[in-house]
Each structure stands twice: as structure tokens, then as C-alpha cells.
PDB file of C-alpha atoms in Angstrom:
ATOM      1  CA  MET C   7     -20.256  39.163  24.235  1.00 44.00           C
ATOM      2  CA  THR C   8     -20.851  38.618  20.560  1.00 46.00           C
ATOM      3  CA  GLY C   9     -21.631  34.994  19.819  1.00 57.00           C
ATOM      4  CA  ILE C  10     -22.205  33.865  23.400  1.00 73.00           C
ATOM      5  CA  GLY C  11     -25.162  35.940  24.575  1.00 66.00           C
ATOM      6  CA  ASP C  12     -27.907  33.514  23.525  1.00 80.00           C
ATOM      7  CA  ASP C  13     -26.289  30.339  24.832  1.00 88.00           C
ATOM      8  CA  PRO C  14     -28.399  28.753  27.626  1.00 92.00           C
ATOM      9  CA  PHE C  15     -25.270  27.982  29.649  1.00 92.00           C
ATOM     10  CA  VAL C  16     -24.219  31.642  29.491  1.00 93.00           C
ATOM     11  CA  THR C  17     -27.724  32.671  30.548  1.00 93.00           C
ATOM     12  CA  ALA C  18     -27.513  30.258  33.498  1.00 93.00           C
ATOM     13  CA  VAL C  19     -24.141  31.501  34.804  1.00 93.00           C
ATOM     14  CA  LYS C  20     -24.668  35.223  34.106  1.00 91.00           C
ATOM     15  CA  PRO C  21     -26.309  35.998  37.488  1.00 90.00           C
ATOM     16  CA  LEU C  22     -23.347  34.423  39.300  1.00 88.00           C
ATOM     17  CA  VAL C  23     -20.787  36.277  37.203  1.00 89.00           C
ATOM     18  CA  ASP C  24     -22.699  39.543  37.703  1.00 84.00           C
ATOM     19  CA  ALA C  25     -22.897  38.986  41.465  1.00 77.00           C
ATOM     20  CA  MET C  26     -19.115  38.538  41.580  1.00 78.00           C
ATOM     21  CA  GLY C  27     -18.547  41.628  39.474  1.00 79.00           C
ATOM     22  CA  GLY C  28     -16.984  39.556  36.704  1.00 87.00           C
ATOM     23  CA  GLU C  29     -17.079  40.065  32.964  1.00 91.00           C
ATOM     24  CA  MET C  30     -18.041  37.454  30.369  1.00 94.00           C
ATOM     25  CA  LEU C  31     -16.327  37.260  27.010  1.00 94.00           C
ATOM     26  CA  PRO C  32     -15.883  34.784  24.178  1.00 95.00           C
ATOM     27  CA  PRO C  33     -13.445  31.966  25.034  1.00 94.00           C
ATOM     28  CA  GLY C  34     -11.088  33.034  22.240  1.00 94.00           C
ATOM     29  CA  GLN C  35     -10.558  36.365  23.994  1.00 94.00           C
ATOM     30  CA  ALA C  36      -9.580  34.787  27.314  1.00 93.00           C
ATOM     31  CA  GLY C  37      -6.395  35.978  28.916  1.00 91.00           C
ATOM     32  CA  ALA C  38      -4.059  33.962  31.117  1.00 91.00           C
ATOM     33  CA  ASP C  39      -5.918  34.919  34.305  1.00 88.00           C
ATOM     34  CA  ASP C  40      -9.420  34.380  32.923  1.00 92.00           C
ATOM     35  CA  VAL C  41     -11.499  31.279  33.669  1.00 93.00           C
ATOM     36  CA  VAL C  42     -12.858  29.442  30.630  1.00 95.00           C
ATOM     37  CA  LEU C  43     -16.102  27.580  31.335  1.00 95.00           C
ATOM     38  CA  SER C  44     -16.864  24.505  29.267  1.00 94.00           C
ATOM     39  CA  TRP C  45     -20.117  22.616  28.828  1.00 93.00           C
ATOM     40  CA  GLU C  46     -20.222  19.116  27.409  1.00 92.00           C
ATOM     41  CA  GLY C  47     -16.626  19.420  26.226  1.00 94.00           C
ATOM     42  CA  VAL C  48     -17.046  22.752  24.446  1.00 93.00           C
ATOM     43  CA  ASP C  49     -15.579  26.054  25.676  1.00 94.00           C
ATOM     44  CA  VAL C  50     -18.619  28.315  25.984  1.00 95.00           C
ATOM     45  CA  VAL C  51     -17.587  31.468  27.809  1.00 95.00           C
ATOM     46  CA  ALA C  52     -14.581  33.039  29.489  1.00 95.00           C
ATOM     47  CA  VAL C  53     -15.000  34.855  32.789  1.00 94.00           C
ATOM     48  CA  ARG C  54     -12.717  37.702  33.780  1.00 92.00           C
ATOM     49  CA  LEU C  55     -12.807  37.936  37.550  1.00 84.00           C
ATOM     50  CA  PRO C  56     -12.473  41.330  39.196  1.00 77.00           C
ATOM     51  CA  GLN C  57      -9.516  42.355  41.294  1.00 75.00           C
ATOM     52  CA  LEU C  58     -10.164  41.890  45.023  1.00 67.00           C
ATOM     53  CA  ALA C  59     -10.429  45.628  45.663  1.00 66.00           C
ATOM     54  CA  ASP C  60     -13.012  45.943  42.867  1.00 73.00           C
ATOM     55  CA  SER C  61     -14.896  43.007  44.359  1.00 79.00           C
ATOM     56  CA  LEU C  62     -15.166  44.816  47.691  1.00 86.00           C
ATOM     57  CA  ASP C  63     -16.651  47.871  45.992  1.00 85.00           C
ATOM     58  CA  HIS C  64     -19.074  45.581  44.144  1.00 83.00           C
ATOM     59  CA  ILE C  65     -20.078  43.827  47.389  1.00 87.00           C
ATOM     60  CA  LEU C  66     -20.620  47.168  49.145  1.00 92.00           C
ATOM     61  CA  ALA C  67     -22.795  48.396  46.266  1.00 90.00           C
ATOM     62  CA  ALA C  68     -24.844  45.184  46.365  1.00 88.00           C
ATOM     63  CA  LEU C  69     -25.344  45.499  50.136  1.00 93.00           C
ATOM     64  CA  GLU C  70     -26.439  49.088  49.673  1.00 94.00           C
ATOM     65  CA  ARG C  71     -28.978  48.048  47.029  1.00 92.00           C
ATOM     66  CA  LYS C  72     -30.237  45.289  49.332  1.00 92.00           C
ATOM     67  CA  GLN C  73     -30.646  47.746  52.227  1.00 93.00           C
ATOM     68  CA  GLY C  74     -32.389  50.255  49.958  1.00 95.00           C
ATOM     69  CA  LYS C  75     -30.353  53.198  51.214  1.00 95.00           C
ATOM     70  CA  PRO C  76     -26.752  54.308  51.685  1.00 96.00           C
ATOM     71  CA  LEU C  77     -24.873  52.145  54.177  1.00 97.00           C
ATOM     72  CA  ALA C  78     -23.897  55.291  56.076  1.00 97.00           C
ATOM     73  CA  ASP C  79     -27.608  55.874  56.809  1.00 97.00           C
ATOM     74  CA  LEU C  80     -28.048  52.516  58.584  1.00 97.00           C
ATOM     75  CA  ASP C  81     -28.398  52.302  62.357  1.00 96.00           C
ATOM     76  CA  ARG C  82     -25.595  50.858  64.481  1.00 96.00           C
ATOM     77  CA  ARG C  83     -27.042  47.343  64.625  1.00 95.00           C
ATOM     78  CA  ALA C  84     -27.476  47.193  60.841  1.00 96.00           C
ATOM     79  CA  LYS C  85     -23.907  48.456  60.351  1.00 96.00           C
ATOM     80  CA  GLN C  86     -22.664  45.711  62.665  1.00 96.00           C
ATOM     81  CA  GLU C  87     -24.545  43.163  60.563  1.00 94.00           C
ATOM     82  CA  VAL C  88     -22.968  44.574  57.384  1.00 95.00           C
ATOM     83  CA  VAL C  89     -19.509  44.222  58.968  1.00 96.00           C
ATOM     84  CA  ARG C  90     -20.312  40.620  59.923  1.00 94.00           C
ATOM     85  CA  ILE C  91     -21.388  39.833  56.345  1.00 93.00           C
ATOM     86  CA  LEU C  92     -18.294  41.514  54.939  1.00 93.00           C
ATOM     87  CA  GLU C  93     -16.007  39.641  57.306  1.00 92.00           C
ATOM     88  CA  ALA C  94     -17.585  36.336  56.252  1.00 90.00           C
ATOM     89  CA  ARG C  95     -16.938  37.271  52.621  1.00 85.00           C
ATOM     90  CA  GLY C  96     -13.274  38.090  53.264  1.00 85.00           C
ATOM     91  CA  ALA C  97     -13.547  41.852  52.853  1.00 87.00           C
ATOM     92  CA  PHE C  98     -10.976  42.570  55.516  1.00 89.00           C
ATOM     93  CA  ALA C  99      -8.312  40.460  53.817  1.00 84.00           C
ATOM     94  CA  VAL C 100      -8.210  43.084  51.053  1.00 82.00           C
ATOM     95  CA  ARG C 101      -5.615  45.811  51.417  1.00 84.00           C
ATOM     96  CA  HIS C 102      -7.330  48.897  52.857  1.00 90.00           C
ATOM     97  CA  GLY C 103     -10.496  46.857  53.382  1.00 91.00           C
ATOM     98  CA  VAL C 104     -11.176  48.328  56.816  1.00 95.00           C
ATOM     99  CA  GLU C 105     -10.727  51.865  55.501  1.00 95.00           C
ATOM    100  CA  THR C 106     -12.969  51.191  52.504  1.00 94.00           C
ATOM    101  CA  VAL C 107     -15.710  49.699  54.680  1.00 96.00           C
ATOM    102  CA  ALA C 108     -15.409  52.484  57.255  1.00 97.00           C
ATOM    103  CA  GLY C 109     -15.850  55.069  54.505  1.00 96.00           C
ATOM    104  CA  ALA C 110     -18.905  53.293  53.096  1.00 96.00           C
ATOM    105  CA  LEU C 111     -20.475  53.017  56.568  1.00 97.00           C
ATOM    106  CA  GLY C 112     -19.619  56.585  57.529  1.00 97.00           C
ATOM    107  CA  VAL C 113     -17.724  55.446  60.637  1.00 97.00           C
ATOM    108  CA  SER C 114     -14.097  55.426  61.738  1.00 97.00           C
ATOM    109  CA  ARG C 115     -11.690  52.526  61.251  1.00 96.00           C
ATOM    110  CA  PHE C 116     -11.709  52.206  65.034  1.00 97.00           C
ATOM    111  CA  THR C 117     -15.476  51.635  64.958  1.00 97.00           C
ATOM    112  CA  VAL C 118     -15.115  48.915  62.312  1.00 97.00           C
ATOM    113  CA  TYR C 119     -12.449  47.217  64.450  1.00 95.00           C
ATOM    114  CA  ASN C 120     -14.801  47.455  67.446  1.00 96.00           C
ATOM    115  CA  TYR C 121     -17.575  45.793  65.422  1.00 94.00           C
ATOM    116  CA  LEU C 122     -15.157  43.040  64.396  1.00 92.00           C
ATOM    117  CA  ASN C 123     -13.934  42.496  67.956  1.00 90.00           C
ATOM    118  CA  ARG C 124     -17.484  42.487  69.269  1.00 80.00           C
ATOM    119  CA  GLU C 125     -18.356  39.702  66.817  1.00 65.00           C
ATOM    120  CA  LYS C 126     -15.349  37.634  67.865  1.00 66.00           C
ATOM    121  CA  GLY C 127     -16.152  38.115  71.543  1.00 63.00           C
ATOM    122  CA  SER C 128     -19.717  36.824  71.237  1.00 56.00           C
TER     123      SER C 128
END
């Protein structure tokens, strides 16, 4: 991030980019799929967004940090809450999302589907 690290705008958006699992780079290095952020008419930073599958891994890691232990070690109710959060964030629209979440929670795909159906039924 040479040349952009000290900019106050970059400092302000860095937590958001980090939370999304994105990467910040100088605007001149932006690719076609990158998002260039401008402030007061000047391109300040480019953001390279992660692929959806990478985002899911990033979200799972963040949830694990928030819980303070591996997701597989959570009780059933906490796992159901994790599934609810992940559904709200679109995790199950990602190819193999259910399998990825099931692996992280240490449960079967069937169990994840049960958690999802339980949420829809309530």
C-alpha cells in the first residue's frame, strides 16, 4: 500500500475493507474488477474484493474470533445462531456454502438444513 497508508480516508475505510476480507492498493494498480474509492474528486485507494467463497471463510473466521473458540465447540443453540447470522449474510448462496458451514460447525449438512428450516418455520 505504498503511498496510501497514511491517508485519513484510507485509515477510515480500512476496518470495513478488512471486515470484508478485501485488499487495498494504490488506484493505479486497480484491475477491471476492483473498486476505486475517490474522495473530493481524487482517486485515493482501490479495493480488491474477495471471491464469495473466500468471503465465507473470512466470515467464519470472524465469527470464531467473536465466539472465542472453534465454532465446532459451540452448543447447539449457539450453532443455530451462527447459521442464522450466516444465512442473513448470504452464506448459503455460495457454492458449497452448506458444506463449508457444516464442516466449520462440526455437524452434517443435514443438520445445517434442519437449522435453516427451523428458522424459516419460526
